[in-house]
Coordinates of C-alpha atoms and ligand atoms in Angstrom, one line a residue:
M1 CA 49.9 102.6 147.0
S2 CA 53.2 101.4 148.3
F3 CA 54.6 102.7 151.5
S4 CA 57.2 105.4 151.4
P5 CA 58.0 108.2 153.9
S6 CA 56.8 110.8 151.5
N7 CA 53.5 109.0 151.0
A8 CA 53.1 108.6 154.7
A9 CA 53.7 112.3 155.2
R10 CA 51.1 113.1 152.5
A11 CA 48.6 110.7 153.9
A12 CA 48.9 112.7 157.2
R13 CA 47.8 115.8 155.3
D14 CA 44.8 114.9 153.2
D15 CA 44.8 118.2 151.4
T16 CA 47.8 117.1 149.4
P17 CA 47.0 114.9 146.4
A18 CA 48.7 111.5 146.2
E19 CA 51.2 110.9 143.5
A20 CA 49.8 110.3 140.0
R21 CA 50.9 106.8 139.1
S22 CA 49.3 106.2 135.7
M23 CA 49.0 108.2 132.5
S24 CA 45.4 108.9 133.1
E25 CA 46.1 110.3 136.6
I26 CA 48.9 112.4 135.2
A27 CA 46.7 113.8 132.4
S28 CA 43.9 114.5 134.9
A29 CA 46.3 116.3 137.2
I30 CA 46.9 118.9 134.5
E31 CA 44.0 121.4 134.8
I32 CA 43.2 124.1 132.3
G33 CA 41.4 127.3 133.1
E34 CA 41.2 127.1 136.9
P35 CA 40.4 130.4 138.6
G36 CA 43.5 132.5 138.9
S37 CA 45.3 130.7 136.1
F38 CA 46.7 132.5 133.1
A39 CA 44.3 130.5 131.0
A40 CA 41.4 132.0 132.9
L41 CA 42.4 135.5 131.5
G42 CA 40.5 134.5 128.4
T43 CA 40.7 134.7 124.6
A44 CA 42.3 138.2 124.4
F45 CA 45.5 136.5 125.8
L46 CA 45.7 133.2 124.1
T47 CA 44.5 130.9 121.4
R48 CA 43.5 127.3 122.1
L49 CA 44.5 124.7 119.6
P50 CA 45.7 121.1 119.4
A51 CA 49.4 120.3 119.0
A52 CA 50.5 119.0 115.6
P53 CA 51.2 115.3 116.1
V54 CA 54.7 113.8 115.6
P55 CA 55.3 110.2 114.6
D56 CA 56.7 107.6 117.1
P57 CA 57.9 109.8 119.9
Y58 CA 60.6 108.5 122.2
L59 CA 61.9 109.7 125.6
I60 CA 65.4 111.2 125.4
G61 CA 65.6 112.7 128.9
L62 CA 63.5 112.9 132.1
S63 CA 64.0 115.0 135.2
R64 CA 62.8 112.7 138.0
E65 CA 62.9 115.6 140.5
M66 CA 60.7 117.7 138.3
A67 CA 58.2 114.8 137.9
E68 CA 58.1 114.4 141.7
S69 CA 57.6 118.2 142.2
L70 CA 54.5 117.8 139.9
G71 CA 53.3 114.8 141.9
F72 CA 54.0 112.5 139.0
D73 CA 55.5 109.1 139.5
P74 CA 58.6 109.3 137.3
D75 CA 58.5 105.6 136.6
V76 CA 55.4 106.1 134.4
A77 CA 57.8 107.6 131.8
V78 CA 59.8 104.4 131.6
G79 CA 57.3 101.8 132.6
Q80 CA 54.5 100.0 130.7
E81 CA 52.9 103.2 129.7
K82 CA 56.0 104.8 128.3
N83 CA 54.6 105.2 124.8
E84 CA 51.4 106.9 126.2
F85 CA 53.7 109.1 128.3
A86 CA 55.9 110.1 125.4
G87 CA 52.8 110.7 123.2
Y88 CA 51.1 112.8 125.8
F89 CA 54.1 115.1 126.3
V90 CA 54.6 115.8 122.6
G91 CA 50.9 116.7 122.5
N92 CA 49.7 113.8 120.4
P93 CA 46.0 113.3 120.9
T94 CA 44.9 110.6 123.4
R95 CA 41.5 109.4 124.4
D96 CA 42.0 111.3 127.6
W97 CA 42.4 114.7 125.9
P98 CA 39.3 116.7 126.9
S99 CA 38.0 118.5 123.9
D100 CA 36.9 121.6 125.8
A101 CA 40.4 122.0 127.4
L102 CA 42.8 122.2 124.4
P103 CA 46.2 123.6 125.1
Y104 CA 46.9 127.2 124.3
A105 CA 49.5 129.6 122.7
A106 CA 49.8 133.0 124.4
V107 CA 50.2 136.2 122.5
Y108 CA 53.0 138.7 123.3
S109 CA 55.1 141.3 121.6
G110 CA 58.6 142.6 122.2
H111 CA 61.8 144.4 121.4
Q112 CA 64.3 142.2 119.6
F113 CA 67.9 143.3 119.5
G114 CA 66.9 146.7 120.6
V115 CA 64.2 147.2 117.9
W116 CA 60.4 147.0 118.3
A117 CA 59.4 143.8 116.7
G118 CA 55.6 144.0 117.1
Q119 CA 53.5 141.0 117.7
L120 CA 55.3 137.7 118.5
G121 CA 53.8 135.1 120.8
D122 CA 54.2 131.4 121.5
G123 CA 55.2 130.4 117.9
R124 CA 56.0 126.9 118.9
A125 CA 55.0 126.6 122.5
L126 CA 51.7 125.2 123.8
T127 CA 50.6 125.2 127.4
L128 CA 48.9 122.1 128.5
G129 CA 47.6 123.5 131.7
E130 CA 48.5 123.8 135.3
V131 CA 49.3 121.3 138.1
E132 CA 48.7 122.1 141.7
H133 CA 50.9 120.0 144.0
D134 CA 52.4 120.5 147.5
G135 CA 51.1 124.0 147.6
A136 CA 52.6 125.1 144.3
R137 CA 50.9 125.8 141.0
L138 CA 53.0 125.1 138.0
E139 CA 52.2 125.6 134.3
V140 CA 53.2 122.8 132.0
Q141 CA 54.2 123.8 128.5
L142 CA 55.4 121.9 125.3
K143 CA 58.0 123.7 123.3
G144 CA 58.2 122.6 119.7
A145 CA 54.7 121.1 119.5
G146 CA 53.8 122.6 116.1
R147 CA 52.6 125.8 114.5
T148 CA 50.3 128.3 116.2
P149 CA 48.7 131.6 115.1
Y150 CA 51.9 133.3 116.3
S151 CA 54.4 131.2 114.3
R152 CA 54.9 133.8 111.6
M153 CA 57.3 132.1 109.1
G154 CA 58.3 129.4 111.5
D155 CA 57.5 125.7 111.5
G156 CA 56.5 125.5 115.1
R157 CA 59.2 122.9 115.8
A158 CA 62.4 122.8 117.8
V159 CA 65.3 120.5 116.8
L160 CA 67.0 117.8 118.8
R161 CA 70.2 119.7 119.6
S162 CA 68.4 122.9 120.9
S163 CA 65.8 120.9 122.9
I164 CA 68.5 118.8 124.7
R165 CA 70.4 122.0 125.5
E166 CA 67.2 123.6 126.9
F167 CA 66.3 120.5 128.9
L168 CA 69.8 120.1 130.4
C169 CA 70.3 123.8 131.1
S170 CA 66.9 124.4 132.8
E171 CA 67.7 121.7 135.3
A172 CA 71.3 122.6 135.6
M173 CA 70.4 126.2 136.5
H174 CA 67.9 125.1 139.0
H175 CA 70.5 123.0 140.8
L176 CA 72.9 125.9 140.7
G177 CA 70.3 127.7 142.7
I178 CA 69.5 130.2 139.9
P179 CA 65.8 131.1 139.2
T180 CA 64.7 129.4 136.0
T181 CA 61.9 127.7 134.2
R182 CA 62.3 123.9 134.6
A183 CA 62.1 120.9 132.3
L184 CA 60.3 117.7 132.8
T185 CA 61.2 115.8 129.7
V186 CA 62.8 116.0 126.3
I187 CA 61.1 113.8 123.8
G188 CA 62.3 113.1 120.2
S189 CA 60.7 112.0 117.0
D190 CA 62.3 111.2 113.6
L191 CA 60.1 113.9 112.0
P192 CA 62.5 115.8 109.8
V193 CA 62.9 119.6 110.5
R194 CA 64.6 121.9 108.1
R195 CA 67.2 124.3 109.5
E196 CA 70.6 124.9 107.8
T197 CA 70.5 121.1 107.2
I198 CA 67.7 118.6 107.8
E199 CA 67.6 117.7 111.5
T200 CA 65.0 115.9 113.6
A201 CA 62.3 117.3 116.0
A202 CA 62.3 117.2 119.8
I203 CA 59.9 118.7 122.3
V204 CA 60.8 119.9 125.7
T205 CA 58.1 119.9 128.4
R206 CA 58.8 123.1 130.3
V207 CA 57.5 123.9 133.8
A208 CA 57.2 127.2 135.5
P209 CA 54.9 129.1 137.9
S210 CA 54.4 131.5 135.0
F211 CA 55.6 132.1 131.5
V212 CA 54.6 135.7 131.4
R213 CA 57.2 137.9 129.8
F214 CA 57.9 141.6 129.7
G215 CA 56.7 141.3 126.1
H216 CA 53.2 140.4 127.3
F217 CA 52.8 143.8 128.9
E218 CA 54.3 145.5 125.9
H219 CA 51.7 143.8 123.7
F220 CA 48.7 145.2 125.4
Y221 CA 50.3 148.6 125.8
S222 CA 51.3 148.9 122.2
N223 CA 47.7 147.9 121.2
D224 CA 46.2 150.5 123.5
R225 CA 44.3 147.8 125.4
V226 CA 44.6 149.2 128.9
D227 CA 41.8 147.0 130.3
D228 CA 43.7 143.8 129.2
L229 CA 47.0 145.3 130.4
K230 CA 45.4 145.8 133.8
K231 CA 44.0 142.3 133.8
L232 CA 47.4 140.9 133.1
A233 CA 49.1 143.0 135.8
D234 CA 46.4 142.0 138.3
H235 CA 46.9 138.3 137.5
V236 CA 50.7 138.6 138.1
I237 CA 50.1 140.6 141.3
D238 CA 47.5 138.2 142.7
R239 CA 49.5 135.1 141.9
F240 CA 53.0 136.2 142.8
Y241 CA 53.1 139.5 144.6
P242 CA 49.9 139.9 146.6
H243 CA 51.7 142.3 149.0
C244 CA 51.8 144.9 146.2
R245 CA 48.1 145.5 146.9
D246 CA 49.2 147.1 150.2
A247 CA 51.4 149.6 148.4
E248 CA 50.2 153.1 147.5
D249 CA 50.4 152.2 143.9
P250 CA 50.2 148.4 143.3
Y251 CA 51.5 148.7 139.7
L252 CA 54.6 150.7 140.6
A253 CA 55.1 148.0 143.3
L254 CA 54.9 145.4 140.6
L255 CA 57.5 147.2 138.6
D256 CA 59.7 147.3 141.7
E257 CA 59.4 143.5 142.1
A258 CA 60.4 143.0 138.5
V259 CA 63.4 145.4 139.0
R260 CA 64.4 143.6 142.1
S261 CA 64.1 140.0 140.7
T262 CA 65.8 141.0 137.5
A263 CA 68.7 142.6 139.2
D264 CA 69.2 139.6 141.4
L265 CA 69.0 137.3 138.4
M266 CA 71.7 139.3 136.6
A267 CA 74.0 139.1 139.6
Q268 CA 73.5 135.3 139.6
W269 CA 74.2 135.0 135.9
Q270 CA 77.4 137.1 136.2
G271 CA 78.4 134.9 139.1
V272 CA 78.5 131.7 137.2
G273 CA 79.6 133.2 133.8
F274 CA 76.3 132.5 132.2
C275 CA 75.3 134.3 129.0
H276 CA 71.7 134.2 127.8
G277 CA 72.4 135.0 124.1
V278 CA 68.9 136.5 123.2
M279 CA 67.9 138.9 126.0
N280 CA 65.0 140.3 124.0
T281 CA 62.1 141.7 126.0
D282 CA 60.0 138.7 125.0
N283 CA 62.6 136.5 126.7
M284 CA 62.5 138.3 130.0
S285 CA 60.3 136.7 132.7
I286 CA 58.1 139.0 134.8
I287 CA 58.9 136.9 137.9
G288 CA 62.7 137.0 137.3
L289 CA 63.3 133.5 135.9
T290 CA 65.8 132.5 133.3
I291 CA 63.6 131.7 130.3
D292 CA 64.0 130.6 126.7
Y293 CA 67.3 128.8 126.4
G294 CA 68.5 129.2 122.9
P295 CA 72.1 130.2 122.1
F296 CA 73.1 130.5 125.8
G297 CA 76.5 129.6 127.1
F298 CA 78.7 129.3 130.1
I299 CA 82.0 131.0 129.6
D300 CA 85.0 128.7 129.4
A301 CA 88.1 130.9 128.7
F302 CA 87.1 134.2 130.3
N303 CA 86.6 137.1 128.0
A304 CA 84.6 139.9 129.7
H305 CA 83.0 140.7 126.3
H306 CA 82.2 137.1 125.4
I307 CA 79.4 136.7 122.9
C308 CA 77.7 133.3 123.1
N309 CA 75.3 133.8 120.2
H310 CA 76.9 133.5 116.8
S311 CA 74.0 135.6 115.3
D312 CA 74.7 138.5 117.7
T313 CA 77.2 140.2 115.5
Q314 CA 77.2 143.4 117.4
G315 CA 77.7 141.8 120.8
R316 CA 74.6 143.4 122.2
Y317 CA 74.2 140.6 124.6
S318 CA 77.8 140.0 125.5
Y319 CA 78.6 138.9 129.1
S320 CA 79.7 142.4 130.2
R321 CA 76.6 144.1 128.7
Q322 CA 74.0 141.8 130.1
P323 CA 73.3 143.7 133.3
Q324 CA 72.9 146.9 131.3
V325 CA 70.6 145.2 128.8
A326 CA 68.4 144.0 131.6
Y327 CA 68.0 147.6 132.7
W328 CA 67.1 148.6 129.2
N329 CA 64.5 145.8 129.1
L330 CA 63.1 147.0 132.4
F331 CA 62.8 150.4 130.9
C332 CA 60.5 148.9 128.2
L333 CA 58.5 147.2 130.8
A334 CA 58.1 150.4 132.8
Q335 CA 56.9 152.2 129.7
A336 CA 54.3 149.5 129.0
L337 CA 53.0 149.8 132.6
V338 CA 52.7 153.6 132.5
P339 CA 48.9 153.6 131.8
L340 CA 48.4 151.8 135.0
F341 CA 50.4 154.0 137.2
G342 CA 48.9 156.7 139.4
Q343 CA 45.3 155.8 138.7
E344 CA 44.2 157.7 141.8
L345 CA 45.9 160.9 140.7
P346 CA 44.0 163.7 139.1
E347 CA 44.2 163.6 135.3
E348 CA 45.9 167.0 135.2
G349 CA 49.7 166.5 135.3
R350 CA 49.3 162.8 135.9
G351 CA 51.4 161.7 132.9
E352 CA 54.4 163.6 134.0
R353 CA 54.2 162.6 137.6
V354 CA 54.0 158.9 136.9
V355 CA 56.8 158.9 134.5
Q356 CA 59.0 160.6 137.1
E357 CA 58.0 158.0 139.7
A358 CA 58.7 155.2 137.3
Q359 CA 62.1 156.6 136.4
K360 CA 63.0 156.9 140.1
L361 CA 62.0 153.4 140.6
L362 CA 64.1 152.1 137.7
E363 CA 67.1 153.5 139.6
H364 CA 66.5 150.8 142.2
Y365 CA 68.0 148.5 139.6
R366 CA 71.5 149.9 140.0
E367 CA 70.9 150.2 143.8
R368 CA 70.0 146.5 143.9
F369 CA 72.3 145.0 141.2
A370 CA 75.6 146.6 142.4
P371 CA 75.5 145.3 146.0
A372 CA 74.1 141.9 144.8
L373 CA 77.0 141.5 142.5
V374 CA 79.5 142.5 145.2
A375 CA 77.9 140.1 147.7
K376 CA 78.1 137.4 145.1
M377 CA 81.8 138.1 144.3
R378 CA 82.6 138.3 148.0
A379 CA 81.1 134.8 148.5
K380 CA 83.0 133.5 145.5
L381 CA 86.2 134.8 147.0
G382 CA 85.3 133.2 150.3
L383 CA 85.1 136.6 152.1
E384 CA 82.8 136.5 155.1
V385 CA 83.3 140.0 156.5
E386 CA 82.6 143.0 154.3
R387 CA 85.4 145.4 153.7
E388 CA 85.9 148.4 151.5
G389 CA 87.8 147.5 148.4
D390 CA 86.3 144.0 148.0
D391 CA 84.8 145.0 144.7
K392 CA 88.3 146.2 143.5
L393 CA 89.8 143.0 144.6
A394 CA 87.2 141.0 142.6
N395 CA 87.6 143.3 139.6
G396 CA 91.4 142.7 139.8
L397 CA 90.9 139.0 139.5
F398 CA 88.5 139.5 136.5
E399 CA 91.1 141.6 134.8
I400 CA 93.8 139.0 135.0
M401 CA 91.4 136.3 134.1
H402 CA 90.4 138.3 131.0
A403 CA 94.0 139.0 130.0
N404 CA 95.0 135.4 130.5
R405 CA 91.7 133.9 129.1
T406 CA 91.6 131.6 132.1
D407 CA 88.8 129.2 132.6
F408 CA 86.0 130.9 134.5
T409 CA 84.6 127.8 136.4
L410 CA 88.0 126.3 137.1
T411 CA 89.6 129.5 138.4
F412 CA 86.9 130.1 141.0
R413 CA 86.6 126.5 142.0
N414 CA 90.4 126.1 142.4
L415 CA 90.7 129.4 144.3
S416 CA 89.3 127.6 147.3
K417 CA 92.5 125.5 147.4
L418 CA 94.7 128.6 148.1
S419 CA 96.1 128.6 151.6
K420 CA 96.0 131.8 153.7
S421 CA 99.6 131.6 154.5
D422 CA 101.4 129.1 152.2
A423 CA 102.0 130.3 148.6
S424 CA 103.7 127.0 147.7
Q425 CA 100.2 125.5 147.3
D426 CA 99.0 127.9 144.7
A427 CA 99.6 125.6 141.7
P428 CA 96.0 124.4 141.0
V429 CA 94.9 128.0 140.3
R430 CA 98.3 129.6 139.4
D431 CA 98.8 127.1 136.6
L432 CA 95.7 128.3 134.9
F433 CA 97.4 131.7 134.3
L434 CA 100.0 132.3 131.6
D435 CA 101.1 135.5 133.3
R436 CA 102.3 134.1 136.6
A437 CA 103.6 137.5 137.8
A438 CA 100.2 139.0 137.4
F439 CA 98.7 136.1 139.3
D440 CA 101.2 136.4 142.1
A441 CA 100.6 140.1 142.4
W442 CA 96.8 139.6 142.7
T443 CA 97.2 136.7 145.1
A444 CA 99.4 138.8 147.4
Q445 CA 96.5 141.3 147.7
Y446 CA 94.1 138.4 148.2
R447 CA 96.2 136.9 151.0
E448 CA 96.5 140.2 152.7
R449 CA 92.7 140.5 152.5
L450 CA 92.3 137.0 154.0
T451 CA 94.2 138.0 157.1
H452 CA 91.0 140.0 158.0
E453 CA 88.9 136.8 157.8
P454 CA 88.0 134.8 160.8
R455 CA 87.6 131.5 159.0
D456 CA 90.4 129.0 158.6
D457 CA 91.4 127.6 155.2
A458 CA 89.2 124.5 155.5
A459 CA 86.0 126.4 156.5
R460 CA 86.6 129.0 153.8
A461 CA 87.2 126.4 151.2
A462 CA 84.0 124.6 152.2
A463 CA 82.0 127.8 151.9
M464 CA 83.5 128.7 148.6
N465 CA 82.7 125.3 147.2
R466 CA 79.1 125.9 147.9
V467 CA 79.0 129.0 145.7
N468 CA 81.6 128.1 143.0
P469 CA 80.3 125.2 141.0
K470 CA 82.6 122.5 139.8
Y471 CA 80.2 121.4 137.1
V472 CA 78.4 123.6 134.6
L473 CA 76.8 122.8 131.2
R474 CA 79.8 123.6 129.1
N475 CA 79.1 123.6 125.4
H476 CA 81.2 120.6 124.6
L477 CA 79.5 118.5 127.3
A478 CA 76.1 119.3 125.8
E479 CA 77.5 118.7 122.3
N480 CA 78.7 115.2 123.3
A481 CA 75.3 114.3 124.7
I482 CA 73.7 115.7 121.5
R483 CA 76.0 113.7 119.2
R484 CA 75.2 110.5 121.1
A485 CA 71.5 111.2 121.2
S486 CA 71.4 111.8 117.5
E487 CA 72.6 108.2 117.2
K488 CA 69.7 107.1 119.5
D489 CA 72.0 106.7 122.5
F490 CA 70.5 108.7 125.3
A491 CA 72.7 107.5 128.2
E492 CA 74.9 110.6 128.0
V493 CA 71.9 112.9 128.4
A494 CA 71.0 111.0 131.6
R495 CA 74.6 111.0 132.9
L496 CA 75.1 114.7 132.2
L497 CA 71.8 115.5 134.0
D498 CA 73.0 113.4 136.9
V499 CA 76.3 115.3 137.1
L500 CA 74.6 118.7 136.9
R501 CA 72.2 117.8 139.6
R502 CA 75.1 118.2 142.1
P503 CA 77.2 121.1 140.6
Y504 CA 78.8 122.0 143.9
D505 CA 79.8 118.5 145.0
E506 CA 83.0 116.7 144.3
Q507 CA 82.1 113.8 142.1
P508 CA 85.3 111.7 141.6
A509 CA 83.7 109.4 139.0
Y510 CA 82.9 112.5 136.9
E511 CA 86.2 114.4 137.1
A512 CA 86.4 114.6 133.3
Y513 CA 83.2 116.7 133.3
A514 CA 85.0 119.4 135.3
G515 CA 88.0 119.6 133.1
L516 CA 89.1 122.2 130.5
P517 CA 87.2 121.9 127.2
P518 CA 88.9 120.0 124.4
D519 CA 90.4 121.9 121.5
W520 CA 87.5 121.1 119.2
A521 CA 85.1 122.9 121.6
S522 CA 86.4 126.3 120.6
A523 CA 85.0 125.7 117.1
L524 CA 81.5 125.1 118.4
E525 CA 79.0 127.8 117.5
V526 CA 75.5 128.3 118.8
S527 CA 73.1 130.6 117.0
C528 CA 69.5 131.7 116.9
S529 CA 68.8 128.7 114.7
S530 CA 67.0 126.2 116.9
Ligands
AMP601 P1 63.2 133.2 120.4 O1 64.3 134.0 119.9 O2 63.5 131.7 120.3 O3 62.8 133.5 121.8 O4 61.9 133.3 119.4 C1 61.3 134.6 119.1 C2 59.9 134.4 118.6 O5 60.0 133.5 117.4 C3 59.0 133.7 119.5 O6 57.7 134.3 119.3 C4 59.0 132.3 119.1 O7 57.8 131.6 119.4 C5 59.2 132.4 117.6 N1 59.8 131.2 117.0 C6 61.1 130.9 117.1 N2 61.3 129.8 116.4 C7 60.2 129.4 115.9 C8 59.8 128.3 115.0 N3 60.6 127.4 114.7 N4 58.5 128.2 114.7 C9 57.6 129.2 115.1 N5 57.9 130.2 115.8 C10 59.2 130.3 116.2
MG602 MG1 61.5 133.6 123.0

């Protein structure tokens, strides 16, 4: 083992495993069925099966940080064993694959576009197992690794474009500081995949502490399997919210955690102009992660009712509706948990009491979301002290951004360049607005508000630049990387990942990645087809 400060630190604590530096070490670090893992819940929750092999897999993108967080030496992916690495992370069989520890697909159900959809499940995802490293336990999952018993009419595959988008956005969101599933790799194959046209396959290795969705709970509730429902809830509590055991009702406390983390997540999404696109209950994480990147989008020209998913004809999941949809989804979760609530209460009148309790608890969503959003907006406006009317000030800005269709990311980023006292320096943000008079009127209020702030311009700008990203995964940036990758040039995927690793930093070499989208970008459409 070569010397490095991190190895030295690890050697000092012999409870931490050393870095896995070969494919066999990586494979053996991925355990399946350890006590406390999702896999240990048993066959009612999942089906074990091998992945369907793909021919000649090749690495398209690698998150070195993610590899390091798993304790994997990232150089294995690009070194002598690169073919073994690519083969392993598409699920191709290797000699190291233990036959009694096949990967698994989990079963869940859910509401899709507001309608009960019945049983769904991992139709194209297979979990390889779990890695314990540096005190964290992370599940490692392949998305697009072939058909499963839950594939319904699907082919179990994901195409190159959607896999690159999921890979890049998972890492981009993480670096923005927004809770999300992560991505280790995106690996392609020339295997043809039929969508509207013939495309090629790619597999993303996703990583998260848990992939449990609201829909998992709905599944066991709808099938009247209260014992399994309880097992699942106990798993989530034991793993993520052990303090819920101290509450009067641990399962209400679990719901409260979901309410809290979902409200926080919604405030975070709103704060960067992120739209998920398919906020079905099967795409909602019980631990408040952004999960299942499909037709997502960051808003360029601001429209409060922006719909990022071309298949969402009604705009159910538009930007302005997302927080309300999250509440609706939490309502479905609460409903599914009802059989677990108030187990200590006498049977007589229990149903009514627990439903009342759950309804009261759901109100925490509004109580949590509204202040979280105001706090986010205050930070985005560079306001350190809290004053009444701050929410109105922020709304005023959103109104003129909407009316002028100004670029979401650039408006907030450039706002930090405004001087407290000197309106002659407004150009970087003023020029984004067609209606200059409206901008000047809002800015006058903003400047007045800034007189109550203790920080000077430089300190305020520095703080604003830590919350208003300069670089987000705009559709056209992803599209450029996808177009190049489909010609087997993966340099742009790597470059874009590199830019998005430091979204709040000025990166002069990458100024073009922070600019307005080109004209052709407005014609880009993303849909459920992935
Ligand atoms: P999504 O809208 O991508 O979250 O997918 C909803 C459900 O459809 C999930 O159960 C997926 O696993 C499943 N699914 C989506 N695409 C495919 C596919 N190509 N093959 C099999 N199952 C799929
Ligand atoms: Mg999904």
